[in-house]
mmCIF file of C-alpha atoms (C1' of nucleotides) in Angstrom:
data_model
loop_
_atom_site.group_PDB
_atom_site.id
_atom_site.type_symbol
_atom_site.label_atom_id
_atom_site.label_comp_id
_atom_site.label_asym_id
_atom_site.label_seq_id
_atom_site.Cartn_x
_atom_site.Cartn_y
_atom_site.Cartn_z
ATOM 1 C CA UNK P 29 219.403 172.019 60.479
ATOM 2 C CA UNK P 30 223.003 170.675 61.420
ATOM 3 C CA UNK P 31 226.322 172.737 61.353
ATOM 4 C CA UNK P 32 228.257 172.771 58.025
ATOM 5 C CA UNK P 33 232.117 172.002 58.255
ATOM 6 C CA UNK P 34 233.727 174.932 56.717
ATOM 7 C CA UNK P 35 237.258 174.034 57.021
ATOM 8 C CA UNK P 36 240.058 171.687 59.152
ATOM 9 C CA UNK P 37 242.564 172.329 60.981
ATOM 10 C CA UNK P 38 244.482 169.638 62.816
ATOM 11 C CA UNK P 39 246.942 171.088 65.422
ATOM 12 C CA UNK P 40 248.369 168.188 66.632
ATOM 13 C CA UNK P 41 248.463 164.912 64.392
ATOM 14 C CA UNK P 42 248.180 162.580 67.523
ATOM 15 C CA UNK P 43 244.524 162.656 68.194
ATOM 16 C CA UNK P 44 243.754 161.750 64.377
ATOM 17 C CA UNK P 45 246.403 158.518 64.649
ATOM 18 C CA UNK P 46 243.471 156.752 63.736
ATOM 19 C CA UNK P 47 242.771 157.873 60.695
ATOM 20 C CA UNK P 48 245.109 155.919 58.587
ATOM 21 C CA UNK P 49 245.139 158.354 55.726
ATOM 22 C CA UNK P 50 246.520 161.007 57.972
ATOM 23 C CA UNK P 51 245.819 164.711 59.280
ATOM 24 C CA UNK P 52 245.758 166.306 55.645
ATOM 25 C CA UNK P 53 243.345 163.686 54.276
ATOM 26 C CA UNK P 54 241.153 163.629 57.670
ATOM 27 C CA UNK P 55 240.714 167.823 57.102
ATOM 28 C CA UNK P 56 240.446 167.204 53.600
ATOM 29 C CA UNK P 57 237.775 164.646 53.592
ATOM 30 C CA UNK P 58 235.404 166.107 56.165
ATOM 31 C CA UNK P 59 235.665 169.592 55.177
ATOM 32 C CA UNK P 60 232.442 170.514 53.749
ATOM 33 C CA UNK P 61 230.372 167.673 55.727
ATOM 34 C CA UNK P 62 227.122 168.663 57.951
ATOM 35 C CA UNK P 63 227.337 167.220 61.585
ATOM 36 C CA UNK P 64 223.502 166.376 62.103
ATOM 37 C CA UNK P 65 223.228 165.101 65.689
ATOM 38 C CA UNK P 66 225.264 163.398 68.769
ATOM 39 C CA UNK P 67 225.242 159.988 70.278
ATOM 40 C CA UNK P 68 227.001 157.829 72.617
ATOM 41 C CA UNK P 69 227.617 154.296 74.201
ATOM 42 C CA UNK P 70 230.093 154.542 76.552
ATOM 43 C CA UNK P 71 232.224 156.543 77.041
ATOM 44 C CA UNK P 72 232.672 157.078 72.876
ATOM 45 C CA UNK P 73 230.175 159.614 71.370
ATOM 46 C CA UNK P 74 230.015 160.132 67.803
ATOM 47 C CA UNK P 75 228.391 163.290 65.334
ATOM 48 C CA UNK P 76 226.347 161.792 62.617
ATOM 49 C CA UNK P 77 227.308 163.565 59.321
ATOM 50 C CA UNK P 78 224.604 164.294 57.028
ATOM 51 C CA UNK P 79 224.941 162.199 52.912
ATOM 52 C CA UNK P 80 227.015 163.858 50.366
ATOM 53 C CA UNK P 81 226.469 162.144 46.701
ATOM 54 C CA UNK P 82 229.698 160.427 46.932
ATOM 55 C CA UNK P 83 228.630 159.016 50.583
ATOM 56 C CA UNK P 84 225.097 157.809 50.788
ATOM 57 C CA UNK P 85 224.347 154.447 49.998
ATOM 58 C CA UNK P 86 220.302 155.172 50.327
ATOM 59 C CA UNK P 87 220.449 152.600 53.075
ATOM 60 C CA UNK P 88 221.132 153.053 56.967
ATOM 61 C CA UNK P 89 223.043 155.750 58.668
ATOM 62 C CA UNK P 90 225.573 157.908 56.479
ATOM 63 C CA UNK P 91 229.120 158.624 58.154
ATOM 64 C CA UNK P 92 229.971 160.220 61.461
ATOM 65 C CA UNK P 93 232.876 161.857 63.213
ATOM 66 C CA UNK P 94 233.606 159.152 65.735
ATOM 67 C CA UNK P 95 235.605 161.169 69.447
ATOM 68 C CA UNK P 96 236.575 159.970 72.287
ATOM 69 C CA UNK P 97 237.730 161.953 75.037
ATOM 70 C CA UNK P 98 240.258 159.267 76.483
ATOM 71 C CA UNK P 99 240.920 161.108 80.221
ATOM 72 C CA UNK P 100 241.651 164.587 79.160
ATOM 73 C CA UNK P 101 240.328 165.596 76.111
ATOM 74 C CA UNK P 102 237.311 167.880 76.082
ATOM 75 C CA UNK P 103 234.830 168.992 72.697
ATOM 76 C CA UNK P 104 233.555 172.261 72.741
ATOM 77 C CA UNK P 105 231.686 174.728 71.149
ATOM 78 C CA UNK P 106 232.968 177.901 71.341
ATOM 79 C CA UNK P 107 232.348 181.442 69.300
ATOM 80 C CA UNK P 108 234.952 182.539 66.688
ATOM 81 C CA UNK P 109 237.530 184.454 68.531
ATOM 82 C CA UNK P 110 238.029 182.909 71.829
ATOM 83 C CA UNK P 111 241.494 182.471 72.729
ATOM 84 C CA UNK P 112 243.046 179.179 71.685
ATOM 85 C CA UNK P 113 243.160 176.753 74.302
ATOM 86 C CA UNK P 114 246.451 175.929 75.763
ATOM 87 C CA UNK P 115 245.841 171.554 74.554
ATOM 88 C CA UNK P 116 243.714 172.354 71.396
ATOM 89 C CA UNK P 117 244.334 169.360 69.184
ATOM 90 C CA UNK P 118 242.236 170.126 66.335
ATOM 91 C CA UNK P 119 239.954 172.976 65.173
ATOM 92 C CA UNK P 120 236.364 172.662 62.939
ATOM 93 C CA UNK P 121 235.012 176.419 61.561
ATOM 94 C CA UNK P 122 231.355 175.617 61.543
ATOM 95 C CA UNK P 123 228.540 177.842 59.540
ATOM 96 C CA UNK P 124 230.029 180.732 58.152
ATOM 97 C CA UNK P 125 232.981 180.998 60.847
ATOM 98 C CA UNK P 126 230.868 182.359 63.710
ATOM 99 C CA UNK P 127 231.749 179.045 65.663
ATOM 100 C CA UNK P 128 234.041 176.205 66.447
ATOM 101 C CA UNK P 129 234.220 172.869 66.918
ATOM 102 C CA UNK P 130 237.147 172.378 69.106
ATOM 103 C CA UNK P 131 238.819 169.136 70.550
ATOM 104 C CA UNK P 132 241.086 169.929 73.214
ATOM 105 C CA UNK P 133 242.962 167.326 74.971
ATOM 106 C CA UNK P 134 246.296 167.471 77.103
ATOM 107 C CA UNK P 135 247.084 163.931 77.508
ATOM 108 C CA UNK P 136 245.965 162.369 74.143
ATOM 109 C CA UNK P 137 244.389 159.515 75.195
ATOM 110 C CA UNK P 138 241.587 160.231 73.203
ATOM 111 C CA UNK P 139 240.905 161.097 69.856
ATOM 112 C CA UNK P 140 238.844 161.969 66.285
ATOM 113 C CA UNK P 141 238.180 159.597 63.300
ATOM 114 C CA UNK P 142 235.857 159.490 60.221
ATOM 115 C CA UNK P 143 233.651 156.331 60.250
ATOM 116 C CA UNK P 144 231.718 155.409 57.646
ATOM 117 C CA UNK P 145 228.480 154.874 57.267
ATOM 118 C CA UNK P 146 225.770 152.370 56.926
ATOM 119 C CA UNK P 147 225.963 150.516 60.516
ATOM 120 C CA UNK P 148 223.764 152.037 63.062
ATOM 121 C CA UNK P 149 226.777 151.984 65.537
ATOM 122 C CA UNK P 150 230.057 153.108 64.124
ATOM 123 C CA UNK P 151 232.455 149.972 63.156
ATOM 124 C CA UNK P 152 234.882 151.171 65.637
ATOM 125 C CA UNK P 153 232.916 150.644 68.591
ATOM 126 C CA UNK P 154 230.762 147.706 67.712
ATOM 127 C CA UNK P 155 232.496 145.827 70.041
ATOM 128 C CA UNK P 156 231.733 147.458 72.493
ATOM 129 C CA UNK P 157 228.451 146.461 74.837
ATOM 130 C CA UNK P 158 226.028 149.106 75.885
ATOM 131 C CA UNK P 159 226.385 151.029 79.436
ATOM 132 C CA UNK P 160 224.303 150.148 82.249
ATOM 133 C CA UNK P 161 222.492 153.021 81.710
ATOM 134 C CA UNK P 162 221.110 152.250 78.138
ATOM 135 C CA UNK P 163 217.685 150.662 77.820
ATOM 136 C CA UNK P 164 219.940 148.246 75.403
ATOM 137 C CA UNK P 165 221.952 147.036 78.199
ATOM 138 C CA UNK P 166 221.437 142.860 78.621
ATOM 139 C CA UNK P 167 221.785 142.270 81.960
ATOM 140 C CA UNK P 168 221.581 138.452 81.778
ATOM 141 C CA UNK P 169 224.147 138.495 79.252
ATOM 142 C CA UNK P 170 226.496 140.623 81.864
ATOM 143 C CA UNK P 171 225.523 138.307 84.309
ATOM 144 C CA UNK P 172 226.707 135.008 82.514
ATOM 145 C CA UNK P 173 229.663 136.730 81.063
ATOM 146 C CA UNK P 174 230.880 137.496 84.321
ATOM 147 C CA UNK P 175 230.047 134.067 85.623
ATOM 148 C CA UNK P 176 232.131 132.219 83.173
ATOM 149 C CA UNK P 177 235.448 134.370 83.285
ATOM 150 C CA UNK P 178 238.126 133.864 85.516
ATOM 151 C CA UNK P 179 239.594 137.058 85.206
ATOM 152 C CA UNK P 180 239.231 139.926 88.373
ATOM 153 C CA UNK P 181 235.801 141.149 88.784
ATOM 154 C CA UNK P 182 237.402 144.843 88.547
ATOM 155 C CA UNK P 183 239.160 144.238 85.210
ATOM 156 C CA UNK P 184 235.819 142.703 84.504
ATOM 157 C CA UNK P 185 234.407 146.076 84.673
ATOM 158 C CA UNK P 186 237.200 147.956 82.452
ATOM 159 C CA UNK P 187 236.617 145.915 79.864
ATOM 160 C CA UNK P 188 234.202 147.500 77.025
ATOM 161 C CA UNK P 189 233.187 143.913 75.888
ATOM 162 C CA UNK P 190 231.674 143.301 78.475
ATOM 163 C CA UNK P 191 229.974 146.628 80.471
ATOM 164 C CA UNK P 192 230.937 150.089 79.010
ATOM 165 C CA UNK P 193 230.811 153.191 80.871
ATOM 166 C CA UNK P 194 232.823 152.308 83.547
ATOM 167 C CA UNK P 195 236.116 153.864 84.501
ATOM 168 C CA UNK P 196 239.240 153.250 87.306
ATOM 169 C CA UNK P 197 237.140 155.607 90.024
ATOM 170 C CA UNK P 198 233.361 154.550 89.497
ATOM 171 C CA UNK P 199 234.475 150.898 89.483
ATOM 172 C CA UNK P 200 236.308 151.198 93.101
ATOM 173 C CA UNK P 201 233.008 153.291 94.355
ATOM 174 C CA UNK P 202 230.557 150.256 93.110
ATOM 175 C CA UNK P 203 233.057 147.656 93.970
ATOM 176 C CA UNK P 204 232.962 149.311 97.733
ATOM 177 C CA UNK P 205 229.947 149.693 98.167
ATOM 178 C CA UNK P 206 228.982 145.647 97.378
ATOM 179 C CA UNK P 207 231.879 144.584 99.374
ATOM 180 C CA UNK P 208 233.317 142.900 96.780
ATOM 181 C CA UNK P 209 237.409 142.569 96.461
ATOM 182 C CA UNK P 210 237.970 143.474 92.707
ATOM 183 C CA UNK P 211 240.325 140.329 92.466
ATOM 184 C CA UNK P 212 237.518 137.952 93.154
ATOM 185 C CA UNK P 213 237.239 136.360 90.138
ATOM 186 C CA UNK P 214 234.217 136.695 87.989
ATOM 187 C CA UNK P 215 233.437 132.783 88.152
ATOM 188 C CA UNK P 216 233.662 133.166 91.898
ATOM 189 C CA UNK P 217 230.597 135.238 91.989
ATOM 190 C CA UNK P 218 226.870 134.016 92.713
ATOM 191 C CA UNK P 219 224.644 135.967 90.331
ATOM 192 C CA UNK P 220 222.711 137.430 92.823
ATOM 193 C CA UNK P 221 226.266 139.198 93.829
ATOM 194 C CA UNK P 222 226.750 140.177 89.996
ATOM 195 C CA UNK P 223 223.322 141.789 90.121
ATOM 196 C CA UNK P 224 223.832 143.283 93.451
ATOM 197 C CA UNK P 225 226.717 144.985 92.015
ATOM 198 C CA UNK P 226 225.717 145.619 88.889
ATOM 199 C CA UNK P 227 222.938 147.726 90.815
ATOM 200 C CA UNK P 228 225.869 149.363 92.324
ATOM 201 C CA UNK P 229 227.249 150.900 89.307
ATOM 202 C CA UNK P 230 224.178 151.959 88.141
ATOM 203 C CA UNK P 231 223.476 153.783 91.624
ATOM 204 C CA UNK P 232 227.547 155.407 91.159
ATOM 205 C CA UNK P 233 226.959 156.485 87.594
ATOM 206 C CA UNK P 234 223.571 157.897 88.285
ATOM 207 C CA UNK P 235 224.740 159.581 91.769
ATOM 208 C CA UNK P 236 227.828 160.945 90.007
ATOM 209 C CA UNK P 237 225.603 162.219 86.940
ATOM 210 C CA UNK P 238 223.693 164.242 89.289
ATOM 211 C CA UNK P 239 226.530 165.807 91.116
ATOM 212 C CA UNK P 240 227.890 166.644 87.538
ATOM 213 C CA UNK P 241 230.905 164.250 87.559
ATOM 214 C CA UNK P 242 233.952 164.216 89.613
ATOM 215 C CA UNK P 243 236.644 166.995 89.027
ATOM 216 C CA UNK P 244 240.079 166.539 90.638
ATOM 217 C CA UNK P 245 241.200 169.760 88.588
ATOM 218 C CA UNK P 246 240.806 172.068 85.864
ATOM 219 C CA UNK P 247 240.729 168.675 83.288
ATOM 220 C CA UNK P 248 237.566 167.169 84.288
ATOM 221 C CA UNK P 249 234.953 169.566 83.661
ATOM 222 C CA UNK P 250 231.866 169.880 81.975
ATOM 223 C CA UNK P 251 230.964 171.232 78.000
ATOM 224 C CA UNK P 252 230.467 174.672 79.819
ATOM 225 C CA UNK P 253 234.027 174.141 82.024
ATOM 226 C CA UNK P 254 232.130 173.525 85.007
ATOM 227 C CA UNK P 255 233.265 171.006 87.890
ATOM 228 C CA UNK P 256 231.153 168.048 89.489
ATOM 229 C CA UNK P 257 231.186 167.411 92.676
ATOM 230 C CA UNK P 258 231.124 163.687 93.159
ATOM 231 C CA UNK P 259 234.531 163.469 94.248
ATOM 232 C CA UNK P 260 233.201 164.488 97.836
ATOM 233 C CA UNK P 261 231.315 161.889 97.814
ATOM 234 C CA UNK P 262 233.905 159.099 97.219
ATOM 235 C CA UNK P 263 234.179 155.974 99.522
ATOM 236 C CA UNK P 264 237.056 154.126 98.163
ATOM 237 C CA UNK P 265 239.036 156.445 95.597
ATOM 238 C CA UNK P 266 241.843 158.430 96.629
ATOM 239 C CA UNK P 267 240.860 157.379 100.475
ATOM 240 C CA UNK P 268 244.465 155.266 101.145
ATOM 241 C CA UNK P 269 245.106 154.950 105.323
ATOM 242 C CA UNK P 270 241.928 156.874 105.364
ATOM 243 C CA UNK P 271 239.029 155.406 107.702
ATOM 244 C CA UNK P 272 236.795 153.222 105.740
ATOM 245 C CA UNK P 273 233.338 154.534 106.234
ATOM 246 C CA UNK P 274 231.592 151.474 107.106
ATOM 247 C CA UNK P 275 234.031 150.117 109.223
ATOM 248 C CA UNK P 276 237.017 152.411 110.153
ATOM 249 C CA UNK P 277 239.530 150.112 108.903
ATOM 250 C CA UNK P 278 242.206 152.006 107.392
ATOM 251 C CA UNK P 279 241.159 151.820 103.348
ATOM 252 C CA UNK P 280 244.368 150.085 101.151
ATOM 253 C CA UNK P 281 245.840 150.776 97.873
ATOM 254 C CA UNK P 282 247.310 148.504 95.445
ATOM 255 C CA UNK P 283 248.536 149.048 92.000
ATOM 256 C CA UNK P 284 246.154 147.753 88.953
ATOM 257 C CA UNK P 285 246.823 147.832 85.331
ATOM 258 C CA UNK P 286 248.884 150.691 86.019
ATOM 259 C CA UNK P 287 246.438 152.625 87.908
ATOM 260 C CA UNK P 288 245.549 152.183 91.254
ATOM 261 C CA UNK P 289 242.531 150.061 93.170
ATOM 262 C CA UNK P 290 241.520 151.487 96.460
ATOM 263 C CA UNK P 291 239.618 148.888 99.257
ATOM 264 C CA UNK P 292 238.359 148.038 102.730
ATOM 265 C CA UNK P 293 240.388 145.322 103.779
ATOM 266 C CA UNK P 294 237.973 144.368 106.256
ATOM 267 C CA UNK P 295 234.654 145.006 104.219
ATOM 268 C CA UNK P 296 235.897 143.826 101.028
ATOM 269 C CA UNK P 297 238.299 140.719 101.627
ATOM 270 C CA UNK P 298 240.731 139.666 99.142
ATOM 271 C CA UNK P 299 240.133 136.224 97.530
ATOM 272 C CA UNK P 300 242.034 133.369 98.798
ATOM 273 C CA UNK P 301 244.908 132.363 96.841
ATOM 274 C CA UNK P 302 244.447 129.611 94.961
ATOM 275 C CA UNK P 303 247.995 129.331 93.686
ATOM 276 C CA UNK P 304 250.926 131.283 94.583
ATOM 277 C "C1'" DA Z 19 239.892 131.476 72.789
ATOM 278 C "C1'" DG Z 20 240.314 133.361 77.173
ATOM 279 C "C1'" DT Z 21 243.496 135.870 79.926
ATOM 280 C "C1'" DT Z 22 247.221 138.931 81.172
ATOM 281 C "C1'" DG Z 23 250.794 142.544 81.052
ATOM 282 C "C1'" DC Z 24 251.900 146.678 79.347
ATOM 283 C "C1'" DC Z 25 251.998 150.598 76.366
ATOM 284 C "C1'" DC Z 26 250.330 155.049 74.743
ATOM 285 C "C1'" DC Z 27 250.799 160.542 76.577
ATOM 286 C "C1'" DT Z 28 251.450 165.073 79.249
ATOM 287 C "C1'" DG Z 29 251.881 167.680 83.407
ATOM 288 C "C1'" DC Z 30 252.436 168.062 88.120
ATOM 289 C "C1'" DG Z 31 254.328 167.315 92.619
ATOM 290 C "C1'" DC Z 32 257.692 165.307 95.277
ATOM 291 C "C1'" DG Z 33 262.407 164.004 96.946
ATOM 292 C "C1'" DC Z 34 267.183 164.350 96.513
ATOM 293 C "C1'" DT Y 4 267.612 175.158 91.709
ATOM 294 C "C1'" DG Y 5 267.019 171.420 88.704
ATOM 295 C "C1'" DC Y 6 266.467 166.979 87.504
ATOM 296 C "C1'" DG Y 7 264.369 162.465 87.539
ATOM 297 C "C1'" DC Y 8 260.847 159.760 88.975
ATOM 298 C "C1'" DG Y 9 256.109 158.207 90.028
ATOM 299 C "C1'" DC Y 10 251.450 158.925 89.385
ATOM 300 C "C1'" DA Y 11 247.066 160.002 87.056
ATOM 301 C "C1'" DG Y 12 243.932 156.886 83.681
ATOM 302 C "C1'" DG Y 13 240.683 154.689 79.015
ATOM 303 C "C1'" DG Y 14 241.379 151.187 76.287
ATOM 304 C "C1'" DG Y 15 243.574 148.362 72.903
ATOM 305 C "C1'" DC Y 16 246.615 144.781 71.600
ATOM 306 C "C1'" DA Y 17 250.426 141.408 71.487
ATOM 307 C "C1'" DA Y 18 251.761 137.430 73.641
ATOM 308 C "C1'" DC Y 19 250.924 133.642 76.305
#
DNA sequence: AGTTGCCCCTGCGCGC
DNA sequence: TGCGCGCAGGGGCAAC
């Protein structure tokens, strides 16, 4: 079982910045390693490595190759021979060079580290909570976290501390369809409105799963580079001076955190100012 | 300690 | 035609 490492090859050294020892050492060191499964929590997934001698402590999980795709980046398999892909980052010959690993990313956001072992989630992403998807998921925990912070109720959702899984687009969807203004802050909220929406994002993520995602272009596709098509089903994103579907008041943008939040004016009023 | 602003990065489309 | 700018966004981190 599992898919022996045969050799390395980092393309580009930005998707391994986090590997302090660098792109020689992170080719070096997992060279030879047996990737054994795949998990996730968020969006992070890792590939548990099977135990060398040097590795395994004879207690709890052994190392894993920790990747996150950031917005762009994409791990494939692919047979030996394929043409290079125009952003492939890095490059892993598995089992006797009939296939590759490949991470390919354009806009580096994401990236590839070795963790070590003997957690059962990696180090790198123990702070983060569990998705709303995961039977691990606590919701009163969400609930009171939410309830005690005065921050936005949208940058509430970005943050992996407190709800993972959750990204710019699926976070204007849930936030739309509870009528909630993603400035209200968290503290502001009842809890029956934090579990109202929090069945909201579940109902996005699960609708979007089923549609296979939402692909603007050619960089959000699937492991076989095939589009979703949840994007034709989107209330809020991308829908500025367009109609709101509820209500037919012309839907708003505003910039966030260097992205952008899209609302109903009229369905989702902003909070009232409480300084200015 | 909780909260906030901003940076990282590439490619594309637009306006001048 | 070419250049510069804004935008796209997951997530961490320094500074308040």
């Amino acid at each position: 079982m599992g898919a022996l490492i045969e050799s390395v090859e980092v393309l580009h050294p930005r998707p391994v910045r986090r590997h302090l020892a660098g792109p020689a050492d992170f080719a070096s060191v997992l060279t030879g390693r047996t990737i054994v499964g795949a998990r996730r929590r968020g969006k992070y997934l890792w590939l548990p490595l099977a135990p060398t001698d040097a590795s395994d402590s004879g207690q709890g999980p052994g190392d894993a190759l920790m990747a996150h795709l950031g917005m762009s980046g994409q791990l494939l398999v692919q047979p030996a021979g394929v043409p290079d892909e125009r952003h492939l980052r890095v490059r892993f010959r598995l089992d006797r060079g009939d296939r590759e690993l490949r991470f390919v990313d354009q806009r580096m956001f994401g990236g590839l580290s070795l963790s070590p072992g003997g957690a059962e989630v990696p180090a790198e992403i123990a702070h983060i909570a569990p998705d709303p998807l995961e039977a691990a998921f606590d919701e009163s925990a969400f609930v009171s976290r939410v309830r005690r912070s005065h921050s936005g109720i949208k940058r509430l959702l970005l943050t992996q501390t407190v709800i993972s899984g959750v990204g710019n687009i699926y976070a204007d969807e849930a936030l739309w369809r509870s009528g909630l203004h993603g400035e209200r802050p968290g503290s502001q909220l009842t809890r029956a409105q934090v579990l109202e929406l929090l069945g909201h994002v579940r109902a996005v993520m699960t609708d979007a799963l089923a549609q296979g995602g939402t692909s603007f272009d050619a960089l959000y596709v699937n492991v076989n580079g095939e589009s979703g098509y949840f994007d034709r089903s989107l209330n809020a994103y991308g829908r500025e001076d367009e109609p709101c579907k509820r209500c037919g008041t012309p839907m708003r943008r505003v910039a966030f955190m260097n992205r952008s939040s899209y609302f109903c004016p009229a369905c989702q009023p902003a909070p009232r100012r409480t300084r200015s």
